[in-house]
mmCIF file of C-alpha atoms in Angstrom:
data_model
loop_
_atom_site.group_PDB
_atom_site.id
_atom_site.type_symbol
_atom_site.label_atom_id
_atom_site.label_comp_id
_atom_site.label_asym_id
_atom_site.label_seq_id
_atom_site.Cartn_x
_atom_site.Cartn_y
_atom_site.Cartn_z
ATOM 1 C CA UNK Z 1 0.000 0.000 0.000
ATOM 2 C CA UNK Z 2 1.332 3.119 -1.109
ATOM 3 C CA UNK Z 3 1.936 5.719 1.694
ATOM 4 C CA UNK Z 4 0.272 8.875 0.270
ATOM 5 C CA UNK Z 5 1.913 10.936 3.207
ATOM 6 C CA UNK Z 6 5.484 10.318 2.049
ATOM 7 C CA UNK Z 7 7.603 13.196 1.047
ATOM 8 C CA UNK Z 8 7.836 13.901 -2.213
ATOM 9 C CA UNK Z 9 11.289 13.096 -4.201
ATOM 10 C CA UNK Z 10 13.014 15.912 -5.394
ATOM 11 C CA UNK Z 11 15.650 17.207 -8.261
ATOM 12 C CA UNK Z 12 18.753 16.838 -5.733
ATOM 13 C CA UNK Z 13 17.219 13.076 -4.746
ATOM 14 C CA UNK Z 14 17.427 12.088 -8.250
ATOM 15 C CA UNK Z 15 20.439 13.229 -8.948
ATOM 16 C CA UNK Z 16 21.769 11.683 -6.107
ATOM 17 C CA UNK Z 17 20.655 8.190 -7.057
ATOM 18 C CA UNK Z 18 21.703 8.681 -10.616
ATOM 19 C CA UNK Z 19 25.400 9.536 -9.484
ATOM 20 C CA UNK Z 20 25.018 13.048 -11.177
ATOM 21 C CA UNK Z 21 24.598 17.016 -10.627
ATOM 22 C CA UNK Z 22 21.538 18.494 -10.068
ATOM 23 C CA UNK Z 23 22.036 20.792 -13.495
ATOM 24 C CA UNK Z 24 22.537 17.735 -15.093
ATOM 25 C CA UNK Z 25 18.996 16.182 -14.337
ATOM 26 C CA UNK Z 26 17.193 20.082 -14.915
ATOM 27 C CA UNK Z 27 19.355 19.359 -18.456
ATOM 28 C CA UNK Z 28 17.585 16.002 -19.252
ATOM 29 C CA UNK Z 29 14.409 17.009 -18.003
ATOM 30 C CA UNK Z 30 14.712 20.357 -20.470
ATOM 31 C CA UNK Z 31 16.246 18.210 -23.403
ATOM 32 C CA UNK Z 32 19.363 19.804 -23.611
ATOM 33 C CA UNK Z 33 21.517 18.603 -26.848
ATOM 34 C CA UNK Z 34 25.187 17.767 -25.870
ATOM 35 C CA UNK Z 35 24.372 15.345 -23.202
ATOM 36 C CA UNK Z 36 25.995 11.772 -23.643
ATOM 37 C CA UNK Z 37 22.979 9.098 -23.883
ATOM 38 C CA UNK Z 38 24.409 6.444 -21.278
ATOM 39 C CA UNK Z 39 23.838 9.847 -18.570
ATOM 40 C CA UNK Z 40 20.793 10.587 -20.389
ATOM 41 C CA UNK Z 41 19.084 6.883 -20.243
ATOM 42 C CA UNK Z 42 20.647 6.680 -16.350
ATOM 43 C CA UNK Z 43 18.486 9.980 -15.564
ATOM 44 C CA UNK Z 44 15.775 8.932 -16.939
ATOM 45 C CA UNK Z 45 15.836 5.630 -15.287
ATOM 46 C CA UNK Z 46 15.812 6.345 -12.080
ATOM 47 C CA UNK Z 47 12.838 9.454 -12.375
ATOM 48 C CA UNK Z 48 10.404 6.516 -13.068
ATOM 49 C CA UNK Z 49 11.578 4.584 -10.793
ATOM 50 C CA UNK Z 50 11.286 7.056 -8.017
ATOM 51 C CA UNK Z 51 8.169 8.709 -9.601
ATOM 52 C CA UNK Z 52 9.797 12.163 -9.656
ATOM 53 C CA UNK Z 53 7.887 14.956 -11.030
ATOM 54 C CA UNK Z 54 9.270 18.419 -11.241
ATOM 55 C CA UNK Z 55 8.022 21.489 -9.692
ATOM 56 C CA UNK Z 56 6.592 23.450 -12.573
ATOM 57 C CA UNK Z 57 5.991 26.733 -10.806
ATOM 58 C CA UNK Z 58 9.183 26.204 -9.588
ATOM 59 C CA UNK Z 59 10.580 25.748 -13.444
ATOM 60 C CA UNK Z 60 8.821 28.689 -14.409
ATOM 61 C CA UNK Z 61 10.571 31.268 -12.526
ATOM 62 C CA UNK Z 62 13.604 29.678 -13.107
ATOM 63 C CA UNK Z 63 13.456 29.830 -16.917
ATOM 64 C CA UNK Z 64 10.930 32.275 -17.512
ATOM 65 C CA UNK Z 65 8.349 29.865 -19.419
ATOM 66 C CA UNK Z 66 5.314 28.669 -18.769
ATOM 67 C CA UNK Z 67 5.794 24.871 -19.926
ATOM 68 C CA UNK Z 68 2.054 25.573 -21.946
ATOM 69 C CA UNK Z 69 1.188 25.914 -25.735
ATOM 70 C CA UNK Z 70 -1.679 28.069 -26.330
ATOM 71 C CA UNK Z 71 -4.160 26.042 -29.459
ATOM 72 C CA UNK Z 72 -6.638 27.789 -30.744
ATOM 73 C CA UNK Z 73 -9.038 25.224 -33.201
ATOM 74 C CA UNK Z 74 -11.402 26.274 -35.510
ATOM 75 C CA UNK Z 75 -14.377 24.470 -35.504
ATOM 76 C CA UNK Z 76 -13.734 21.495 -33.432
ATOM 77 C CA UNK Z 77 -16.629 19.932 -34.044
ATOM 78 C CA UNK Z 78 -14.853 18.674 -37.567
ATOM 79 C CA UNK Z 79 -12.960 14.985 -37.566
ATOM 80 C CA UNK Z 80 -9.585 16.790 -38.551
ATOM 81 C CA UNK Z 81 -9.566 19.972 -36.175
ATOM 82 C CA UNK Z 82 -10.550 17.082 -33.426
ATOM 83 C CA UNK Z 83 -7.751 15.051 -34.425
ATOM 84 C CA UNK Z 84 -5.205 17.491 -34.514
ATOM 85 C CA UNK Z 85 -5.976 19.106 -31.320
ATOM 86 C CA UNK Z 86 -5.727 15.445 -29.354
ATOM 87 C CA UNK Z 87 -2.296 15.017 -31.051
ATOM 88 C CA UNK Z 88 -0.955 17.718 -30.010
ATOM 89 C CA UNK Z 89 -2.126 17.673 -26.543
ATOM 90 C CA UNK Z 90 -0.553 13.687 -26.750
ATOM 91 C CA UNK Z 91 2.268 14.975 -28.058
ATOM 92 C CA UNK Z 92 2.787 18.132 -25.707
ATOM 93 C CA UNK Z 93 2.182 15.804 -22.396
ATOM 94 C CA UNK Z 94 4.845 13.526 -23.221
ATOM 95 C CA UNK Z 95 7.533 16.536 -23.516
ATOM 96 C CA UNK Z 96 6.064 18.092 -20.353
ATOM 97 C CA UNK Z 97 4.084 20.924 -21.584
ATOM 98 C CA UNK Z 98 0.502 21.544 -21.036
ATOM 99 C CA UNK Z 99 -1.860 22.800 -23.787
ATOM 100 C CA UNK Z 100 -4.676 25.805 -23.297
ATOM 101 C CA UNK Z 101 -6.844 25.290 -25.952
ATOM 102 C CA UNK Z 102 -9.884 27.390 -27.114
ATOM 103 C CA UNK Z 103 -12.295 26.615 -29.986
ATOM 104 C CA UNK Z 104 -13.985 29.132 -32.177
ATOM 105 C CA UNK Z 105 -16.966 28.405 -34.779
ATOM 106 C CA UNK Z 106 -19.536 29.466 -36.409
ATOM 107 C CA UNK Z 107 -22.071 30.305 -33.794
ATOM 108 C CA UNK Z 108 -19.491 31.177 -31.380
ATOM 109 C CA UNK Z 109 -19.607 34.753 -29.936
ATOM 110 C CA UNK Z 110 -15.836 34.303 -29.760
ATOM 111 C CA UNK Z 111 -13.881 35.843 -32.538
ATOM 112 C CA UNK Z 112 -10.415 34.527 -33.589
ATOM 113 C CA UNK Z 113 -8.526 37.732 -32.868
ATOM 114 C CA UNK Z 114 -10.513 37.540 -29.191
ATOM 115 C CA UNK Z 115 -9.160 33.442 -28.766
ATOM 116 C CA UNK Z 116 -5.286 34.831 -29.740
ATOM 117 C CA UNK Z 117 -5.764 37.745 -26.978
ATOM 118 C CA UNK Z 118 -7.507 35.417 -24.642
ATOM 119 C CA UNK Z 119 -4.383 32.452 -24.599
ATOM 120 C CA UNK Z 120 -1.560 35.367 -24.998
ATOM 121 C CA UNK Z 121 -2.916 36.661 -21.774
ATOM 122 C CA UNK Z 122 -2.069 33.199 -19.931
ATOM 123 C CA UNK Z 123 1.452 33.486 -20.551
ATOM 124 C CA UNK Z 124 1.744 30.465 -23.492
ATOM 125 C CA UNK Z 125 5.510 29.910 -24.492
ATOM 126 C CA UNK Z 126 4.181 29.597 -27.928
ATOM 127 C CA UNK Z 127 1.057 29.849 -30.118
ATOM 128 C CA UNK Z 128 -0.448 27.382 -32.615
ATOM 129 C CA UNK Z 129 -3.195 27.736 -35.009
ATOM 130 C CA UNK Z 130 -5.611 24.323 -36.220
ATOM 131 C CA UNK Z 131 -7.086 24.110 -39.070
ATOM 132 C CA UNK Z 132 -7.489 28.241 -40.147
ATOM 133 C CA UNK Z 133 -9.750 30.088 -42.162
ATOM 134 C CA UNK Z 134 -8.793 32.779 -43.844
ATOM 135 C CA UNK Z 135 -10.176 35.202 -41.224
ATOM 136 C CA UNK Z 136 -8.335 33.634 -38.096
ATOM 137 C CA UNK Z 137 -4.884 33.971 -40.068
ATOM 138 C CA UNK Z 138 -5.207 37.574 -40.909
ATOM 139 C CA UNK Z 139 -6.609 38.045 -37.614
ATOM 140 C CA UNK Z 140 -3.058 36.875 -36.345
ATOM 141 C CA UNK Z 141 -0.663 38.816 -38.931
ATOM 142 C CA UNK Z 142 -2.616 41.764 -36.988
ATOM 143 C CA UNK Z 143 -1.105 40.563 -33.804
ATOM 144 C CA UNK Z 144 2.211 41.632 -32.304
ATOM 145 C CA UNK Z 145 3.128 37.969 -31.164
ATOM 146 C CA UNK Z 146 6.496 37.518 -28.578
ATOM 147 C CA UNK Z 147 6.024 33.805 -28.811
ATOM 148 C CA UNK Z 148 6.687 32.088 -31.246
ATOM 149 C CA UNK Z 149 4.004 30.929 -33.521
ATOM 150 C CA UNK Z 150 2.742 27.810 -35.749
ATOM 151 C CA UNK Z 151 0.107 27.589 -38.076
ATOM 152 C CA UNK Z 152 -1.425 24.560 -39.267
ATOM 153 C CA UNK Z 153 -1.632 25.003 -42.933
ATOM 154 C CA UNK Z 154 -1.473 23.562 -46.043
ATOM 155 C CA UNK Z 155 0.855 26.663 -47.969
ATOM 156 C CA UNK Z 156 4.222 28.052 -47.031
ATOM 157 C CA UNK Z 157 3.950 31.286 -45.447
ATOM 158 C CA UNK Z 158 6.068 34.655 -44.976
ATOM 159 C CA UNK Z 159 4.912 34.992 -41.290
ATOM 160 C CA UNK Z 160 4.512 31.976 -39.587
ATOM 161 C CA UNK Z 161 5.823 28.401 -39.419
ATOM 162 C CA UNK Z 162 3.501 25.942 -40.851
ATOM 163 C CA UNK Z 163 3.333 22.490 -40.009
ATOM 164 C CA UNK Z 164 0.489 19.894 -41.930
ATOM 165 C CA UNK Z 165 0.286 16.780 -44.139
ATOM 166 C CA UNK Z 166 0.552 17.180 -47.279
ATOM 167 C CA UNK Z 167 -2.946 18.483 -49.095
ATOM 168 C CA UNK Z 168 -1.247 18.361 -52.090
ATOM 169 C CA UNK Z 169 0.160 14.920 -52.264
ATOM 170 C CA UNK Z 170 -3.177 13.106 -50.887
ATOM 171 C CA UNK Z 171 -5.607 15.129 -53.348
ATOM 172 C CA UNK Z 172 -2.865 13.884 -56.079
ATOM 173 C CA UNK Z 173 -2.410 9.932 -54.984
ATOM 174 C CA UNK Z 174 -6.887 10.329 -54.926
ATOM 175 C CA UNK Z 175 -7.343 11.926 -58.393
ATOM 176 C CA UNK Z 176 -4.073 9.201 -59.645
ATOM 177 C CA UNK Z 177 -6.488 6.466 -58.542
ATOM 178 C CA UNK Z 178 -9.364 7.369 -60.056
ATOM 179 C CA UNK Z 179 -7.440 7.934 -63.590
ATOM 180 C CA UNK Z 180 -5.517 4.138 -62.786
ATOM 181 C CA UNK Z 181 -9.214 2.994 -62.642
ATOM 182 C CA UNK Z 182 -10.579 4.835 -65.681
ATOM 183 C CA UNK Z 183 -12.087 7.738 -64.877
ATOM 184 C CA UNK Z 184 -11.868 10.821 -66.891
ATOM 185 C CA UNK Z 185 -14.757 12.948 -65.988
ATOM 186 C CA UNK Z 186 -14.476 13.519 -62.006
ATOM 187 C CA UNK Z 187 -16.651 16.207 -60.358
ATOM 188 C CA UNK Z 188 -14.802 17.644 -56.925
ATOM 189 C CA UNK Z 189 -17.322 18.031 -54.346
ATOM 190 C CA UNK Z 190 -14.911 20.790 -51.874
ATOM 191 C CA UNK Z 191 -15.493 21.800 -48.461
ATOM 192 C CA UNK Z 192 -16.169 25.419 -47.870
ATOM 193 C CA UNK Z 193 -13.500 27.475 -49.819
ATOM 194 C CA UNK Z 194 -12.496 29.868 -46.719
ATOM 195 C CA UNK Z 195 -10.971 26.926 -45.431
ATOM 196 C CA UNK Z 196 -7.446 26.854 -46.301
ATOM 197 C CA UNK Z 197 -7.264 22.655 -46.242
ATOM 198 C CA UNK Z 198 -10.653 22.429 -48.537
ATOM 199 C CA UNK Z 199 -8.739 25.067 -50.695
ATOM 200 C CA UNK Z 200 -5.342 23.714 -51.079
ATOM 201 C CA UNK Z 201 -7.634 20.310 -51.774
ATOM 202 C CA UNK Z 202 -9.472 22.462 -54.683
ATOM 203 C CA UNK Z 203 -6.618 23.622 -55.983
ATOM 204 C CA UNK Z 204 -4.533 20.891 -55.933
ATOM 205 C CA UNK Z 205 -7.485 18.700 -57.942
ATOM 206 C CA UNK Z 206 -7.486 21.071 -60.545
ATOM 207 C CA UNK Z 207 -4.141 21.116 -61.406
ATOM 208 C CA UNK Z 208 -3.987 17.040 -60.938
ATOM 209 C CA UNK Z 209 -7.162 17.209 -63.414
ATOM 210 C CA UNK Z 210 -5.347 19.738 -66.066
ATOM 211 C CA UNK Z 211 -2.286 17.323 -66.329
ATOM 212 C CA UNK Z 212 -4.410 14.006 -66.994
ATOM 213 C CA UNK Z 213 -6.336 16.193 -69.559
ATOM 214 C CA UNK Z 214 -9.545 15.505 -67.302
ATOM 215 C CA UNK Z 215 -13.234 17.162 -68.565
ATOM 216 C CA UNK Z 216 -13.076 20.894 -66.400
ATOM 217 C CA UNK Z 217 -16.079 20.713 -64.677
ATOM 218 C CA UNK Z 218 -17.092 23.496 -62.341
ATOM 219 C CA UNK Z 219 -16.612 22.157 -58.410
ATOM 220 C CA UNK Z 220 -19.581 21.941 -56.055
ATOM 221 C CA UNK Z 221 -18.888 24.064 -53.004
ATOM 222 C CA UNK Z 222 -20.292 22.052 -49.838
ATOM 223 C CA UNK Z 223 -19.861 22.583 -45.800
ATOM 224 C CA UNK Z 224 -18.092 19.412 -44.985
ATOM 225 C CA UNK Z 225 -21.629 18.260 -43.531
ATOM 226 C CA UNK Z 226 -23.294 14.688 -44.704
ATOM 227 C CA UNK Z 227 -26.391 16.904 -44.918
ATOM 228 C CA UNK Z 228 -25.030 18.987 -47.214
ATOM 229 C CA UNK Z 229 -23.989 15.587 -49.609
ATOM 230 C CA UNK Z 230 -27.174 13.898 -49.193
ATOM 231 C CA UNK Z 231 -29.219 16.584 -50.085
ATOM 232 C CA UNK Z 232 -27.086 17.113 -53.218
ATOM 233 C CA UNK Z 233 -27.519 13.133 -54.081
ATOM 234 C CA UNK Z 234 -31.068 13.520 -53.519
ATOM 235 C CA UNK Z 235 -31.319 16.528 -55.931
ATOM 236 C CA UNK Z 236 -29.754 14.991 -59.076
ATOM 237 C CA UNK Z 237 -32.768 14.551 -61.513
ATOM 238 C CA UNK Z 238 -30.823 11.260 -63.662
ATOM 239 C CA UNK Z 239 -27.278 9.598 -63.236
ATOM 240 C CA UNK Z 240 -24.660 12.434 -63.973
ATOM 241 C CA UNK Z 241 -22.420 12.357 -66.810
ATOM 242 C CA UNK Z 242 -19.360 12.420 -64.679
ATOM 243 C CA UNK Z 243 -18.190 9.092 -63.639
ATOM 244 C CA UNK Z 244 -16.920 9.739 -60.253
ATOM 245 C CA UNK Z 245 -16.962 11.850 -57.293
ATOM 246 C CA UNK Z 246 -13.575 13.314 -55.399
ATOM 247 C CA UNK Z 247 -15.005 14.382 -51.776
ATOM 248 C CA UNK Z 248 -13.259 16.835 -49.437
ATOM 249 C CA UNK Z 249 -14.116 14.778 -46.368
ATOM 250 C CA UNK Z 250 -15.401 11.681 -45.323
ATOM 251 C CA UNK Z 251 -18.658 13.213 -43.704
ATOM 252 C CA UNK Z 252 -19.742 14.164 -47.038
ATOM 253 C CA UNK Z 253 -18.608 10.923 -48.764
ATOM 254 C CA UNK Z 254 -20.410 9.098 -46.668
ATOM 255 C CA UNK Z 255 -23.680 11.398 -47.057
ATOM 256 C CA UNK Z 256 -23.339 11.529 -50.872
ATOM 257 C CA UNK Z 257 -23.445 7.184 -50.732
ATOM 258 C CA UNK Z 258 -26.608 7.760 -48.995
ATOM 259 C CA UNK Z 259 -27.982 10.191 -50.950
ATOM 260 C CA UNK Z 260 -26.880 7.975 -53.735
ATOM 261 C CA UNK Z 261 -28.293 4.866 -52.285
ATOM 262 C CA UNK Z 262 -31.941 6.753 -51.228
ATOM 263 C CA UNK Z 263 -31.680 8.203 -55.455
ATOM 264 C CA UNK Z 264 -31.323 4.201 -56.960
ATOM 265 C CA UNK Z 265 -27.931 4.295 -57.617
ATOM 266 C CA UNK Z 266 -25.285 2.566 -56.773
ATOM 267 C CA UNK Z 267 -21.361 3.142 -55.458
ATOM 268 C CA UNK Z 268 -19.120 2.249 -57.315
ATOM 269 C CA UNK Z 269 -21.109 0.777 -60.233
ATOM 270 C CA UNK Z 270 -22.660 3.798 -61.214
ATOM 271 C CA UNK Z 271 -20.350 6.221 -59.337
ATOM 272 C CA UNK Z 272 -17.266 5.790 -57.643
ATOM 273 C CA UNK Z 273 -16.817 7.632 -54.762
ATOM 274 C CA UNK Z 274 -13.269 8.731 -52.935
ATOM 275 C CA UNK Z 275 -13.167 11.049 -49.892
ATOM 276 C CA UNK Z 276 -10.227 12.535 -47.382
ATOM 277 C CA UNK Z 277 -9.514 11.676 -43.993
ATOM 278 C CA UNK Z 278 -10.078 8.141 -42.852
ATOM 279 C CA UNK Z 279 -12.491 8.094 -40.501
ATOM 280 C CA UNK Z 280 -12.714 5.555 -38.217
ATOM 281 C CA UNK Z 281 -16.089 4.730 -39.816
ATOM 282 C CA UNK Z 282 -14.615 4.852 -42.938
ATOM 283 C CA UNK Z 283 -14.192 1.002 -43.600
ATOM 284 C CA UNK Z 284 -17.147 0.167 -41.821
ATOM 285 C CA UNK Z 285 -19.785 1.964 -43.918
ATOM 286 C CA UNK Z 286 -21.714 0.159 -47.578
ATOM 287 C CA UNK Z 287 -19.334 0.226 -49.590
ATOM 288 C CA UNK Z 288 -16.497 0.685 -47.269
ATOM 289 C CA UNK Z 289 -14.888 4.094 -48.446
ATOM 290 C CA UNK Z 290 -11.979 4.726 -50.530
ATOM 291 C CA UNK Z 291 -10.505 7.928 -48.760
ATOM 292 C CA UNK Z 292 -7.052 9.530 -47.877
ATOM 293 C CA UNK Z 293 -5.736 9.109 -44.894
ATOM 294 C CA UNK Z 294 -3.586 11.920 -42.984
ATOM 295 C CA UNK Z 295 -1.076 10.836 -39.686
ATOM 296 C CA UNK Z 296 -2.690 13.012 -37.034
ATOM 297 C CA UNK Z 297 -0.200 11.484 -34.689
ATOM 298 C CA UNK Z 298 2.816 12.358 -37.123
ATOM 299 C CA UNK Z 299 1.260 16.171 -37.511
ATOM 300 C CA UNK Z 300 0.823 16.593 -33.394
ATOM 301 C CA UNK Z 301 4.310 15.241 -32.811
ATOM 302 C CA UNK Z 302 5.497 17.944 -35.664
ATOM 303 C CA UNK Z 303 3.992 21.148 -34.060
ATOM 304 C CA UNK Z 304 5.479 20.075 -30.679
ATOM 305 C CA UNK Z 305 8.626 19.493 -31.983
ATOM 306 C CA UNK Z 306 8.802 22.207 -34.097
ATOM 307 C CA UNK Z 307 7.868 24.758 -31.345
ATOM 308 C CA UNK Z 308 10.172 23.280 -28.516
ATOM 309 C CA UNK Z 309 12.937 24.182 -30.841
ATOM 310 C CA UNK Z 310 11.459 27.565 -31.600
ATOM 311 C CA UNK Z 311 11.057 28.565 -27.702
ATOM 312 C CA UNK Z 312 14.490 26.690 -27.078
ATOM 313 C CA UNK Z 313 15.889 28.901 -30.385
ATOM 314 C CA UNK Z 314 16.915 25.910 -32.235
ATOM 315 C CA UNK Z 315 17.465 25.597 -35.682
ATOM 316 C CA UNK Z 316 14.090 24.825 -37.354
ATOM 317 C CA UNK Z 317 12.186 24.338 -40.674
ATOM 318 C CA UNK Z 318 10.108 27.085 -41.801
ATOM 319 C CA UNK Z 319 7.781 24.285 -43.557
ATOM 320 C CA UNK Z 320 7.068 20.802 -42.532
ATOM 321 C CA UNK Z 321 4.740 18.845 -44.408
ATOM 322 C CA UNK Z 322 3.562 15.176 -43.714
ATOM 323 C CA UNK Z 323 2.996 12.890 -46.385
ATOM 324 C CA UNK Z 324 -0.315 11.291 -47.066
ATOM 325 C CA UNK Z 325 -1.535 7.787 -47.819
ATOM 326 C CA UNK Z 326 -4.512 6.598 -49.905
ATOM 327 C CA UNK Z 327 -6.770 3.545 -48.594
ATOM 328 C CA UNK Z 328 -8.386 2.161 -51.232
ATOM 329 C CA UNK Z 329 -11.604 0.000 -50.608
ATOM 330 C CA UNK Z 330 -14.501 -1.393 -51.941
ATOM 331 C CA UNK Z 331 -16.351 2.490 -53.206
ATOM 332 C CA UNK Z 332 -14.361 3.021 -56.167
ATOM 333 C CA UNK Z 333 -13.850 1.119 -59.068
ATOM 334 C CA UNK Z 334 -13.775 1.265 -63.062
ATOM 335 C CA UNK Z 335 -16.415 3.551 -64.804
ATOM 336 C CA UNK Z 336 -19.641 2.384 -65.526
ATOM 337 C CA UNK Z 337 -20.386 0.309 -69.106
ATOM 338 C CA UNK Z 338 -20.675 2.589 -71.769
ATOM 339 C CA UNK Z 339 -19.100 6.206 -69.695
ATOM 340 C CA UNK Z 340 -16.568 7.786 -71.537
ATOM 341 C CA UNK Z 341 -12.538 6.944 -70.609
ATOM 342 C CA UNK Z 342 -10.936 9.111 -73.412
#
């Protein structure tokens, strides 16, 4: 039985035991470079054993930070925002930092600019921005900022670092598939365009399309809802000429099989379907869904990284992206008999 009125161990304990100075263990705990591994690994070693956890306040005053990332999400209601967010928290607890985190959407009386002031104002060592509109990225080039700050985004930018997987690359390896199987007339059903994620997605489909010599067909602008893709299925008034359907999430993928499925036709004989995200639903729904799947973990482990170098001023990329993968399953497949391959 543990005996909860025990004293505490403490820095000079540890180092003790592990036959070392107490600047040595503060070093390990802060991840200074230049320390030889076999030190590093004994340090280590015995703070689980003992169960030593520092002092935090006490850290703070000593180094004049915080140990806490300020994360501000828009709209974390959405699978990817979501995703990101736990990541990073994951990712942040297991270097010893904490994460204040506020969310901002559509009906929030909140605005962006309000969320930056709001976790500036707690002291953050650093800032980081999930899944931006336009609006909440021009709401923080307005800001003077004397932390460093991240942006999750798909596009290099002057400003800020940026950190994401690779929009590019997964919209590419979709459309690729689609064209392996076939297809040459592919309508892109986006998410909302002041998204910068649904954009790069846009963008990158049309220039994917232009190089295959794919029909241009105008996109159809949605709100990353099912809704919104259901009602659209439901609404066609006779099997489209296109021949499949590149979604900008899974939420609509899924609601555009439905719609599909209420309308009497059928994925992927009539239309193929492909969406973006993986789900965990993904494989589970009729037909399971061809999608593109992006490494939260990988991305969450990125902006920690990234800004643990910048508030240590380390050497750091200005750009990190993650690559993509496409899961293929059982909602795509060659174009119907008789649709047009040229």
């Amino acid at each position: 039985m543990t005996d909860t009125g025990a004293a505490k161990p403490n820095i000079r304990q540890v180092a003790a035991i592990a036959g070392v100075s107490h600047m040595t263990v503060s070093r390990v705990l802060n991840d200074y470079p230049h320390i030889k591994e076999a030190t590093r690994r004994r340090v280590l070693d015995v703070i689980e054993e003992m169960g030593y956890r520092p002092n935090m306040a006490a850290r703070a005053l000593a180094t004049q930070r915080t140990q806490r990332i300020g994360v501000l999400v828009e709209s974390a209601i959405e699978f990817g925002p979501t995703s990101t967010l736990r990541a990073v928290e994951s990712a942040a607890r297991a270097a010893g930092y904490a994460v204040s985190s506020i969310a901002v959407g559509d009906e929030d009386e909140i605005s962006p600019q309000d969320a930056i002031d709001n976790l500036t104002g707690q002291g953050v060592d650093a800032l980081c921005i999930v899944a931006p509109r336009s609006s909440s990225v021009a709401a923080l080039r307005k800001t003077s900022m004397s932390v460093p700050v991240l942006v999750v985004k798909p596009d290099d930018d002057p400003t800020f670092l940026t950190v994401s997987v690779d929009q590019h690359q997964g919209t590419t390896l979709a459309v690729d598939h689609l064209v392996s199987l076939g297809h040459r007339d592919i309508l892109h059903l986006s998410g909302p365009l002041d998204w910068l994620d649904a954009r790069a997605r846009e963008r990158a489909f049309h220039a994917r399309a232009k190089e295959w010599g794919i029909r241009e067909r105008p996109i159809v602008v949605g709100d990353w809802s099912a809704d919104f893709a259901y009602d659209f299925a439901k609404g066609l008034r006779g099997l489209p000429d296109y021949t499949a359907v590149f979604v900008g999430n899974d939420s609509m993928a899924v609601g555009l099989m439905h719609g599909l499925h209420d309308r009497g036709f059928h994925v992927p004989e009539d239309l193929s379907v492909v969406g973006f995200d993986d789900v965990p639903l993904a494989g589970h729904v009729v037909p399971p869904l061809t999608t593109v799947t992006q490494n939260f973990r990988a991305l969450g482990t990125s902006v920690v990284d990234i800004l643990r170098a910048a508030i240590e001023r380390r050497e750091i990329p200005k750009t990190t992206r993650i690559p993509a993968e496409l899961v293929v399953r059982a909602s795509s497949a060659a174009p119907r008999h008789g649709a047009s391959t040229r």
